[in-house]
XYZ file of C-alpha atoms in Angstrom:
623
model
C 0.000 0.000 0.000
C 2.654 2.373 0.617
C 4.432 1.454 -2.299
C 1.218 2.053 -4.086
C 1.073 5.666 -3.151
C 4.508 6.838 -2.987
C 3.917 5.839 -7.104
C 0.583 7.753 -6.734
C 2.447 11.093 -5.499
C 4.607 10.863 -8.167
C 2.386 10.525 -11.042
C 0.283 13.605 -10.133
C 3.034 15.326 -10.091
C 5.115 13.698 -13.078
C 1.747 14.138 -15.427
C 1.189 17.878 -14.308
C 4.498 18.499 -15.143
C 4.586 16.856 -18.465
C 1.732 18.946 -19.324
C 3.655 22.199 -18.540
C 7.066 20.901 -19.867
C 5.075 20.167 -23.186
C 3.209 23.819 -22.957
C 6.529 25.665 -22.135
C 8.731 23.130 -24.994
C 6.859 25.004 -27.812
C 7.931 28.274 -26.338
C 11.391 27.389 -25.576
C 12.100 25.610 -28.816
C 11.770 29.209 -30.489
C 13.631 31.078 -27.876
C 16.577 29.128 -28.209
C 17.612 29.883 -31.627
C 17.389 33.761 -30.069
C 19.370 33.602 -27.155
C 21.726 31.267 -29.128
C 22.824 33.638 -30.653
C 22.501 36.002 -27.672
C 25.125 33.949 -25.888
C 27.625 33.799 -28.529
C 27.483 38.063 -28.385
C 28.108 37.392 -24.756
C 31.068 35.124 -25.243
C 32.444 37.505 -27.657
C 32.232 39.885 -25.241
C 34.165 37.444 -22.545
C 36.819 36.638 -24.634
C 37.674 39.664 -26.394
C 37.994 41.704 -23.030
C 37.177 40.014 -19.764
C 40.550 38.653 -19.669
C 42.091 42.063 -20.129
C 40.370 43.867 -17.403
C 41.394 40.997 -15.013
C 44.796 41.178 -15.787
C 44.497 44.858 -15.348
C 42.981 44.561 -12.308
C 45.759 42.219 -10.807
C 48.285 44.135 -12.054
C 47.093 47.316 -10.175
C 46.701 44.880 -7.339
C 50.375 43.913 -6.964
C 51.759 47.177 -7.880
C 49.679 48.434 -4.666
C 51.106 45.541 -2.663
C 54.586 46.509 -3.894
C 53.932 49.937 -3.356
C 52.722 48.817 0.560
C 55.848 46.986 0.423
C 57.918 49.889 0.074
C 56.370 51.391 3.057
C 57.106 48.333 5.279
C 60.148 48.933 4.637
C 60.241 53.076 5.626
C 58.275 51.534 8.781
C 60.979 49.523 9.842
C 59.789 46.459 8.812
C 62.899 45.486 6.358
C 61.964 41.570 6.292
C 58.131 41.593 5.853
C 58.431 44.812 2.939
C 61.697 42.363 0.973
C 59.465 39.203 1.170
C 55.695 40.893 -0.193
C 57.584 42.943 -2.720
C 59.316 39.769 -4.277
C 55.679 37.988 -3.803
C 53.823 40.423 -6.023
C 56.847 40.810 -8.940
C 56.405 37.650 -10.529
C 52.032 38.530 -10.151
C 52.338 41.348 -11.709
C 54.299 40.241 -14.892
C 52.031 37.019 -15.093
C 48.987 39.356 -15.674
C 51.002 41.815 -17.689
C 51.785 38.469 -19.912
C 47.803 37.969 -20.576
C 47.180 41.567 -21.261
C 50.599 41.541 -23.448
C 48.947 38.826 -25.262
C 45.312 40.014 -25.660
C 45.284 43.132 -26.919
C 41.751 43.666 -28.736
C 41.388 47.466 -28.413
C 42.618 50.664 -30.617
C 45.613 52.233 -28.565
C 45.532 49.384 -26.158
C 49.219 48.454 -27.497
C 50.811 51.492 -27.149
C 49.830 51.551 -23.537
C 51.029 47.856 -22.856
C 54.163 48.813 -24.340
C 53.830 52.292 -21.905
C 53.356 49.631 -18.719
C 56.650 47.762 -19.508
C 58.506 50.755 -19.555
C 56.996 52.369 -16.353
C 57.218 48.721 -14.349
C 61.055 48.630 -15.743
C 61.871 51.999 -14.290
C 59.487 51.470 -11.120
C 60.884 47.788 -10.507
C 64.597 49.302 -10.694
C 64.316 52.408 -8.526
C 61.959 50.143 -5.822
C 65.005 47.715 -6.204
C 67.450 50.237 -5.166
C 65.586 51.178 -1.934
C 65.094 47.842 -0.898
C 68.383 46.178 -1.621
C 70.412 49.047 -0.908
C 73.623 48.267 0.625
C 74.531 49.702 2.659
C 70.561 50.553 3.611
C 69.780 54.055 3.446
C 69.640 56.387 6.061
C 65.627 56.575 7.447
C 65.079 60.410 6.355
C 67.213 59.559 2.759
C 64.461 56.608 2.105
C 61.567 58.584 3.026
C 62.417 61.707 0.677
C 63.569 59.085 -1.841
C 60.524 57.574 -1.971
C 58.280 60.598 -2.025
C 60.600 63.066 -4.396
C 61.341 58.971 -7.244
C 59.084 56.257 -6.137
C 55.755 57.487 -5.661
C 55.635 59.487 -8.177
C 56.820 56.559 -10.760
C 53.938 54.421 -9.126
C 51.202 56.369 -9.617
C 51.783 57.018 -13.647
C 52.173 53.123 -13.682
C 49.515 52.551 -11.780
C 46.844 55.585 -14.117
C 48.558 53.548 -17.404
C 47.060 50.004 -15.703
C 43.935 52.015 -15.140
C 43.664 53.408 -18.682
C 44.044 49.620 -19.883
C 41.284 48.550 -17.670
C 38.950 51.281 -18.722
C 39.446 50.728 -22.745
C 38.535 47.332 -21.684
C 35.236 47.979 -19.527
C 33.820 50.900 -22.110
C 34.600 47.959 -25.184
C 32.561 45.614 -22.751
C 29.988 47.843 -22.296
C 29.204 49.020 -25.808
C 29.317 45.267 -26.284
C 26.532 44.756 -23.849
C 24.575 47.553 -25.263
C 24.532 45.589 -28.290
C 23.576 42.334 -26.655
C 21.150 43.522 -24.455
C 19.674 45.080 -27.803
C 19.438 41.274 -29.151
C 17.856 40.327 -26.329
C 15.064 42.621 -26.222
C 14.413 41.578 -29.492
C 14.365 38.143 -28.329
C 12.581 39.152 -24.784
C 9.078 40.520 -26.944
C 8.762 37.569 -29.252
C 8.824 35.298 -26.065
C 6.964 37.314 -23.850
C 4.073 37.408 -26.578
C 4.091 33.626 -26.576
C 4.634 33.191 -23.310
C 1.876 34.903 -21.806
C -0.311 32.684 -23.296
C 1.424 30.007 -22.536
C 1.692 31.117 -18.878
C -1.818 31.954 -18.528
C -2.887 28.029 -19.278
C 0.276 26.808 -17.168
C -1.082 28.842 -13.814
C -4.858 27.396 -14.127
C -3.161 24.002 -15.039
C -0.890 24.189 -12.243
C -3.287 25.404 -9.367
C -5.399 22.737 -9.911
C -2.491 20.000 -10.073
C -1.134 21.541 -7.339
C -4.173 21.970 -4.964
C -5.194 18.237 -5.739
C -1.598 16.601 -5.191
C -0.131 19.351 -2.992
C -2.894 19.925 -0.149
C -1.496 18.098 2.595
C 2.107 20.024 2.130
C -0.151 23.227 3.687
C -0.843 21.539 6.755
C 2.774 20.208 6.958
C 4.324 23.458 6.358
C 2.398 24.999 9.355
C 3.080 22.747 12.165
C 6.821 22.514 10.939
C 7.391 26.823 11.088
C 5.997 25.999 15.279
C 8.973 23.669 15.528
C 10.900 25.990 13.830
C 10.307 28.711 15.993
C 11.388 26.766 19.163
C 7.733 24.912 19.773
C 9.371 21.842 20.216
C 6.777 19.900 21.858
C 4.659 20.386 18.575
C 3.840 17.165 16.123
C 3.018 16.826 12.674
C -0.042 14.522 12.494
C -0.266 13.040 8.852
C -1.428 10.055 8.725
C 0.325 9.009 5.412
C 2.781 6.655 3.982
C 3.811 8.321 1.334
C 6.843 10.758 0.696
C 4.626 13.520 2.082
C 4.302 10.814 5.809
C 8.047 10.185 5.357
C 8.758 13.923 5.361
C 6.804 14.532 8.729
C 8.009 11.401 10.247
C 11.187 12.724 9.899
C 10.344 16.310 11.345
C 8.991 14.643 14.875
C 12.135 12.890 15.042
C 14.013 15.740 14.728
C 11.811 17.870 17.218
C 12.738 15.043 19.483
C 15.905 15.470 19.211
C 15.909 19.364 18.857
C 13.827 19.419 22.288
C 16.437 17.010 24.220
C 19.502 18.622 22.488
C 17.942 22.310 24.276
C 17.059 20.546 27.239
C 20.706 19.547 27.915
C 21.888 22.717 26.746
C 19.930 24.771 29.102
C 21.015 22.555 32.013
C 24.598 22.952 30.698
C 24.661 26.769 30.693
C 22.533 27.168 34.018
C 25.310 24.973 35.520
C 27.583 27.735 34.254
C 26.034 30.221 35.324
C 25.717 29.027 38.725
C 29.451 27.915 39.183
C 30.840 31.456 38.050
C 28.773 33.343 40.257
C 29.878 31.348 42.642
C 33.234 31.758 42.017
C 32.976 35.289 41.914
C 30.761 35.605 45.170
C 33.226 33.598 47.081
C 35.884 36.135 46.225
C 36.903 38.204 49.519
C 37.970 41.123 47.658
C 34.630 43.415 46.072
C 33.822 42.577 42.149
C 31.075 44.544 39.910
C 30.811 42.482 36.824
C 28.858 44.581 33.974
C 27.633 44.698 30.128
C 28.977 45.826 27.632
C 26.709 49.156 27.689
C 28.601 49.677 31.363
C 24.898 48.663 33.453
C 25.574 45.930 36.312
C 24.891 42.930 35.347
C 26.689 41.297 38.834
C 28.090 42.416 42.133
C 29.626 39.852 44.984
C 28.460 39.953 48.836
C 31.926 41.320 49.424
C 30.586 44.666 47.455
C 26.990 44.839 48.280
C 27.806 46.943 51.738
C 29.723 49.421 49.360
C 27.520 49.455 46.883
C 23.816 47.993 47.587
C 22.286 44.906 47.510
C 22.555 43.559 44.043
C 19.128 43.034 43.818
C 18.628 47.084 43.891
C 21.376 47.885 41.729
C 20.898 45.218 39.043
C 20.588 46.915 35.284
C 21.409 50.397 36.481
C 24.462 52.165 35.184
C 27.603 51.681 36.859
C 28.149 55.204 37.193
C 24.158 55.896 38.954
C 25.948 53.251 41.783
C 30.107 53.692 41.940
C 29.754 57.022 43.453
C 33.594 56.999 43.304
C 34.554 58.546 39.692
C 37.467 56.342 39.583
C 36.241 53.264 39.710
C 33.634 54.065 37.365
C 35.666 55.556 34.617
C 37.727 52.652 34.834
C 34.829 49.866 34.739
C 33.310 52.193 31.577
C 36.748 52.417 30.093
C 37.123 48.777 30.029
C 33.920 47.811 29.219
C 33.185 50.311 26.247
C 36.672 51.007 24.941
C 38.495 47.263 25.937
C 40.807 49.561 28.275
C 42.974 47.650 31.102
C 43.307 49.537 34.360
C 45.872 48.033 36.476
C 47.888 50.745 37.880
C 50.548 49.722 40.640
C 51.543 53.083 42.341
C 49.053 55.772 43.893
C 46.928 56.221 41.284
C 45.256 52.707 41.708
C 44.380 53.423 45.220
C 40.625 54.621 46.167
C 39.052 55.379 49.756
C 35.844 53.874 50.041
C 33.756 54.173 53.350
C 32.178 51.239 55.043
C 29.618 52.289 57.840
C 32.107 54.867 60.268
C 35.407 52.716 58.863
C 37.766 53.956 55.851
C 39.160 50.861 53.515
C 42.223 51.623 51.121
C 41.233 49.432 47.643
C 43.581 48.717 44.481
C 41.231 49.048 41.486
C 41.960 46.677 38.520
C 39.236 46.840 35.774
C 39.642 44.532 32.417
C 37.435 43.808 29.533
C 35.440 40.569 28.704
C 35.869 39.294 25.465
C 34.343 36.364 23.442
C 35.805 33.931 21.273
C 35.802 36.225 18.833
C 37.186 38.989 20.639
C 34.446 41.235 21.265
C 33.579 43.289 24.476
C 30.774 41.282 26.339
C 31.434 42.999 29.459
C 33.807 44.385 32.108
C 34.732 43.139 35.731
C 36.218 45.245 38.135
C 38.233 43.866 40.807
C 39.050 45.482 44.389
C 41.733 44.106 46.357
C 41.258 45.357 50.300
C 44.898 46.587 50.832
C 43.965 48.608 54.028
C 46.097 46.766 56.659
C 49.071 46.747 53.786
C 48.865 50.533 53.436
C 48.859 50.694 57.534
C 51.977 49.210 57.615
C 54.044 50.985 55.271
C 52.558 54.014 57.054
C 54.104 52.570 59.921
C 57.418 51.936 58.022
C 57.592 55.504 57.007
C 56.334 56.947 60.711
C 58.930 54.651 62.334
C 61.715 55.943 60.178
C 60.915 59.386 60.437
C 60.439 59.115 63.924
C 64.141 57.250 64.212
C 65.595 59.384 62.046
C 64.530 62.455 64.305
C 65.601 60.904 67.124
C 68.546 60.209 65.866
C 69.624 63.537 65.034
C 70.192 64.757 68.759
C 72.805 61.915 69.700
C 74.707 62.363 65.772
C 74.670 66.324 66.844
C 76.223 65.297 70.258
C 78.914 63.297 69.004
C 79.431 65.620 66.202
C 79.738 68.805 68.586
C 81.984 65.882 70.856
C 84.207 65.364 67.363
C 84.422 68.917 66.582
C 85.818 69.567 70.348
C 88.481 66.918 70.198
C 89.302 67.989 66.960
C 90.230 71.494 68.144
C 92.604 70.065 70.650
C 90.133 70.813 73.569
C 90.931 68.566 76.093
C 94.423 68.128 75.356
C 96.727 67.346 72.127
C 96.089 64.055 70.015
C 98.690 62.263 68.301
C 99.234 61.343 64.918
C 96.826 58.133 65.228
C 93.791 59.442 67.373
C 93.720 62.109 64.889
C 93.215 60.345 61.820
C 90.286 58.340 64.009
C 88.629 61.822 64.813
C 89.214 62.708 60.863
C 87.342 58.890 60.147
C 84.053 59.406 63.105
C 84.177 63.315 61.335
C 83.276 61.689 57.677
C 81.406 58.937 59.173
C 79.026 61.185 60.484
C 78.584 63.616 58.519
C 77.638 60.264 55.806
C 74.967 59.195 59.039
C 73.568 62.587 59.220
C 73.099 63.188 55.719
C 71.093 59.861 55.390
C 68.803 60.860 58.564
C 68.381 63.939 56.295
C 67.597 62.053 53.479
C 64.836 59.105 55.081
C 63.134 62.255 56.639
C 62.859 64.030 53.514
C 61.820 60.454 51.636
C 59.162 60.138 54.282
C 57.968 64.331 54.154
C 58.013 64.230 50.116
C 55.892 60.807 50.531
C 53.447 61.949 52.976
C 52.740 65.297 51.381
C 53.601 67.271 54.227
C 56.333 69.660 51.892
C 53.720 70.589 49.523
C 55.492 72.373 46.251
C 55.717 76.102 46.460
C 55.008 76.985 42.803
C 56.399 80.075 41.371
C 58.053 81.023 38.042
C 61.448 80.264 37.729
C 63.776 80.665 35.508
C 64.873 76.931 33.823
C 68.810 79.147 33.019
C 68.692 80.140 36.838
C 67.822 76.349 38.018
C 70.562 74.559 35.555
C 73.287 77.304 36.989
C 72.575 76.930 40.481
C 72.563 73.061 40.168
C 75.615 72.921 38.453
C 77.578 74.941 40.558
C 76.446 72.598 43.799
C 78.497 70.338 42.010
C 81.256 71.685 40.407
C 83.896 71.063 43.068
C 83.033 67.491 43.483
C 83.190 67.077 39.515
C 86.494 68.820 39.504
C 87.542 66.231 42.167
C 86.283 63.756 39.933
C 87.852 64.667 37.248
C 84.161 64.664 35.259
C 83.053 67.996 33.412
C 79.979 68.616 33.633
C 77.844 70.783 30.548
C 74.248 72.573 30.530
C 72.385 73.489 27.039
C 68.452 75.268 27.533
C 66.622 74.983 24.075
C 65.004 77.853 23.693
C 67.490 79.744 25.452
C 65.166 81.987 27.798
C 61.663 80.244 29.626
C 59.810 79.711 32.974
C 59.275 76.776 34.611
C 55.885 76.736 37.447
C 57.501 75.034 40.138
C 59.035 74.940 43.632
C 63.013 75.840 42.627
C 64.387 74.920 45.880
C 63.136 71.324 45.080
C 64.140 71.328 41.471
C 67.206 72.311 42.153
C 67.797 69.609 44.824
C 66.282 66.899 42.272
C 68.634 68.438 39.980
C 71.147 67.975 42.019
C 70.916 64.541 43.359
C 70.814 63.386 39.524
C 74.145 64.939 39.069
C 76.099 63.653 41.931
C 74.445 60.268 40.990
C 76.239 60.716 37.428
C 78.991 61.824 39.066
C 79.729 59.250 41.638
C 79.022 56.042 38.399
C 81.341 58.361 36.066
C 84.886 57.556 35.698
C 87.407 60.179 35.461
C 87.414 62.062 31.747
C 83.394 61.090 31.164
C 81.102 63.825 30.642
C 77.828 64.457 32.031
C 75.739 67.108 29.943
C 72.267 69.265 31.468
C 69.968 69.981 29.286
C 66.407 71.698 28.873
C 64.382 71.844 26.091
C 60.509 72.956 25.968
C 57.714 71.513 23.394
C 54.398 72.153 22.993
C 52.661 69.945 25.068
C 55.860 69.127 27.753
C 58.841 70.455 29.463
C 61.756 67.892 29.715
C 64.863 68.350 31.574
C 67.988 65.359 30.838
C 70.717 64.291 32.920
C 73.048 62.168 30.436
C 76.428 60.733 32.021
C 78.831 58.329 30.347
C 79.347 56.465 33.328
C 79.189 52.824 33.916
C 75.169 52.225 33.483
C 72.203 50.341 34.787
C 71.806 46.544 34.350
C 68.286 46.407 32.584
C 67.304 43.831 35.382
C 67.743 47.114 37.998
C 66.037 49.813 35.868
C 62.396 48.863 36.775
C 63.194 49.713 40.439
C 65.680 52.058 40.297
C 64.125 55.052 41.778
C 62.881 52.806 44.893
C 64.468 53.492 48.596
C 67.565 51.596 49.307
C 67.847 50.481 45.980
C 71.261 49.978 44.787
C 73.106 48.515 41.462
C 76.082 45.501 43.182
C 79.008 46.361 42.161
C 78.506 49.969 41.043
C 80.584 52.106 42.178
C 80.443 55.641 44.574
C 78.515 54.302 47.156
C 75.799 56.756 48.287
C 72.658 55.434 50.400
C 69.955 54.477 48.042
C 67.851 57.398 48.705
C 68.707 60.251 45.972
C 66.642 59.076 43.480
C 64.127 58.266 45.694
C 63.918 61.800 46.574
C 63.871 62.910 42.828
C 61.306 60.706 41.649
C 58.910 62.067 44.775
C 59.708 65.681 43.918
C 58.652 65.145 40.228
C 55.517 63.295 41.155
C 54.444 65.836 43.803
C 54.723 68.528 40.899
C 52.319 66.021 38.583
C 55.261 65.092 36.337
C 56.999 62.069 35.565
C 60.373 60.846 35.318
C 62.228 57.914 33.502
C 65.988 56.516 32.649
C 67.671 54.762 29.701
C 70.797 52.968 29.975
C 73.160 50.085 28.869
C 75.981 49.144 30.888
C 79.363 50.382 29.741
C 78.227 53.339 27.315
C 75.964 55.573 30.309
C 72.654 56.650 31.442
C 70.149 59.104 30.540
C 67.513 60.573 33.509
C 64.623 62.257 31.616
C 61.908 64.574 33.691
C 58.648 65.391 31.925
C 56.604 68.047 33.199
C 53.332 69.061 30.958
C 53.618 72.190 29.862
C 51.784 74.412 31.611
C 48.391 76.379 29.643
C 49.078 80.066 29.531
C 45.758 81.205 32.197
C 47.905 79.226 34.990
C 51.138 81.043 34.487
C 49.408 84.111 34.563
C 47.083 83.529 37.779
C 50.144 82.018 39.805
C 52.818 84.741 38.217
């Protein structure tokens, strides 16, 4: 029985077809002889100048790779510019070949022959850039390539262009003429045709109401399982191919509906372990979308910012009261921006109840699998009690070092006595021991005077004075600090101000001891005949003053933590107690500028301090 009508199906729709196949053969059988003829115009067209616009094209392709080459190589990028030009040579003279070899086109010959000039002369001067040896200086390529090469690729690449338009404007008068043909051919048909066509459609609805009917009812109940009603079932009661098809579609509803089933369970799983994760963090986390709304927030930041509950959907920056935080979570989520910063900057004050906590803020992007923003989690690591106790490291050595001073002034008022003979004569030896406990002190007191000024610069408590003055005035008076001991040294010591007469907006008695401690530092690590050379110089958006020695330099493993307290390079020489730069760097930073070092061991160091340049109003109100 099925058998019998699966056969049935067929020949309903077999013999309805036959009848339109028969109906349309008439029509078709004197079409063809038209569009015959229609398609050899539209090979003509194909062979005579489809090739030659494709070989245009390519060659315009890997001149403009070449070209990019070429500026690879002014980049920097010597290898990857060598290896793409070479790539796109032989291209280009492959498609130059086929257009070399297809020329269909008045003129079109002259300008082939035009193309293997201009390639020649481009291809040779390209050459010389590339494989220039020795390599040309960076400022020699780049005017090289702007005053010889650029101009030689553009004329060759307008010639390729003028190829591929004779090419398109021959194809397109060719089409004109086609598409004439085939209007021709388009009324006769139509006229039979629309005969034809109105006895096909009442021939066809009927054959297709009569053998089609059930299809209706199939194609309803299959868009509900398309649309995610899996529990729906197609109910045909046939054998045929028409039962077959809707057999098949419960099947795969069944499987559809256990496949979602498992999914579901899968990603509620998920979602349950990573908030769980997250909410057994100690530290506060605010996970949110990509829009910058909250989306999660752990118990551990619910009594800083509200219950999650409340604050669920709302913009981060309606419930981060702190602007910080919430430029950073916004940054990250909307721009992919990483905030991690390690110094003061990445510390915020929140208040919990009557108590203060100290947080580091770390906010970073969440991307997919195919790297898009999905979100942004912010992280804040409780570093209250760590904070405490390097408060307490700094009180204690302030403290101590104030202490200290009033038994180091005793013994040095003591040293001073015995050295003036006091309480009676000294001999030869006892003097030189006086001479040694002079020195040693003096070293002792200077480094009390150093941790307290580490700890005042630290703790803000010698705010910056800020006045103009003159950058000429603070490289003199530095300089002369240290002449004598760089005339012990044997080091000279040079200052250069570019342009030679500006103000700087800052406290000069600190400048001029930052200055300072960055030339006895190149002093002490600079061996007799070095140089050490001052300098100033003022752009439009910075002020930058350089200390450059060529003194023994900085292992690269030390420069990271160079301007920490106590930090010295083993085996350096000059000694000195770890605190100058210290000093420096807290000076700069309490003035909002920055401050950095280059060096290589053997060949010297370079101290750079960047101040931004102050706007014109400020100078003016604080002047």
């Amino acid at each position: 029985c099925k058998s019998i009508r699966m056969t049935n199906l067929r020949k309903q729709i077999i013999l309805s077809q036959l009848a339109l196949v028969a109906l349309m053969l008439a029509v078709m059988v004197g079409a063809v002889a038209r569009f015959v003829h229609l398609g050899h115009a539209i090979d003509r067209i194909l062979q005579a100048n489809y090739k030659s616009v494709i070989a245009a094209q390519e060659m315009k392709e890997a001149l403009e790779r070449q070209d990019s080459a070429v500026t690879f190589y002014l980049a920097g990028q010597t290898q990857k510019a060598v290896t793409q030009y070479r790539a796109n040579g032989p291209k280009f003279k492959s498609a130059y070949v086929i257009e070399a070899n297809n020329i269909t086109e008045t003129g079109e010959g002259k300008l082939v022959v035009l193309i293997a000039d201009q390639y020649s002369a481009y291809s040779a001067a390209a050459e010389k850039l590339l494989f220039a040896n020795p390599p040309m200086a960076m400022e020699a390529a780049r005017d090289y390539y702007f005053r010889e090469l650029e101009p030689s690729f553009i004329k060759l690449k307008e010639t390729a262009q003028r190829v591929l338009d004779l090419n398109q404007a021959a194809i397109v008068r060719a089409n004109q003429q086609a598409k004439s043909e085939a209007d021709n051919a388009s009324r006769t048909g139509i006229t039979v045709a629309c005969a034809a066509v109105l006895f096909a459609i009442g021939f066809g609805l009927k054959s297709a109401n009569s053998a089609l009917a059930p299809l209706r009812s199939l194609a309803r109940q299959a868009e509900e399982v398309g649309a995610g009603h899996l529990n729906q079932r197609i109910e045909i009661n046939r054998s045929d191919e028409i039962g077959v098809l809707a057999n098949a579609f419960n099947a795969m509803a069944v499987n559809l509906s256990d496949s979602k089933k498992r999914e579901t369970e899968r990603l509620v799983r998920a979602e349950r372990m990573s908030d769980a994760a997250i909410d057994s963090l100690y530290d506060p986390v605010i996970v949110t979308d990509p829009k910058g709304a909250i989306v999660h927030l752990n118990p551990a930041a619910e009594p800083l910012f509200g219950e999650l509950k409340v604050v669920v959907g709302r913009p981060v920056n309606q419930v981060v009261t702190d602007e910080r935080i919430a430029s950073a979570i916004l940054a990250a989520a909307q721009e992919a921006h990483i905030f991690a910063s390690e110094d003061e900057a990445g510390f915020v004050d929140l208040n919990i109840g009557e108590s203060t906590r100290t947080y580091r803020l770390r906010a970073t992007p969440m991307l997919d699998d195919e790297g898009e923003v999905v979100g942004a989690t912010a992280v804040l690591e409780d570093v209250t009690q760590m904070r405490q106790v390097d408060r307490m490291k700094s009180d204690f050595i302030g403290v101590a070092s104030h202490e200290l001073r009033t038994p180091v002034t005793s013994l040095r008022l003591a040293v001073d006595l015995l050295s003036e003979s006091t309480t009676g004569s000294l001999n030869a030896e006892q003097w030189e021991i006086i001479q040694s406990q002079r020195r040693d002190l003096s070293r002792l007191e200077q480094t009390m005077q150093d941790l307290l000024d580490v700890t005042r610069l630290e703790a803000g408590s010698e705010a910056p004075e800020r006045k103009k003055v003159s950058v000429n005035r603070l490289l003199d008076t530095a300089i002369a600090s240290v002449t004598m001991l760089a005339e012990q040294k044997g080091v000279e010591v040079t200052s250069e101000c570019t342009p030679k007469q500006w103000d700087l907006l800052v406290d000069g008695a600190q400048w001029v001891r930052a200055l300072v401690n960055l030339l006895n530092n190149a002093i002490r690590h600079t061996p007799k005949g070095g140089t050490i050379k001052l300098t100033a110089h003022r752009t439009d958006i910075s002020d930058l003053l350089t200390v450059q020695d060529t003194g023994e330099g900085i292992p690269s493993e030390y420069l990271e933590n160079i301007f920490d307290r106590f930090v010295q390079v083993p085996g350096a020489t000059g000694g000195g107690t770890g605190l100058g730069l210290s000093i420096v760097k807290s000076i700069v930073k309490a003035h909002g500028g920055d401050i950095k070092v280059e060096s290589r061991p053997g060949v010297g160091s370079t101290f750079t301090i960047e101040m931004p340049a102050p706007t014109e109003s400020k100078e003016q109100k604080d002047g």
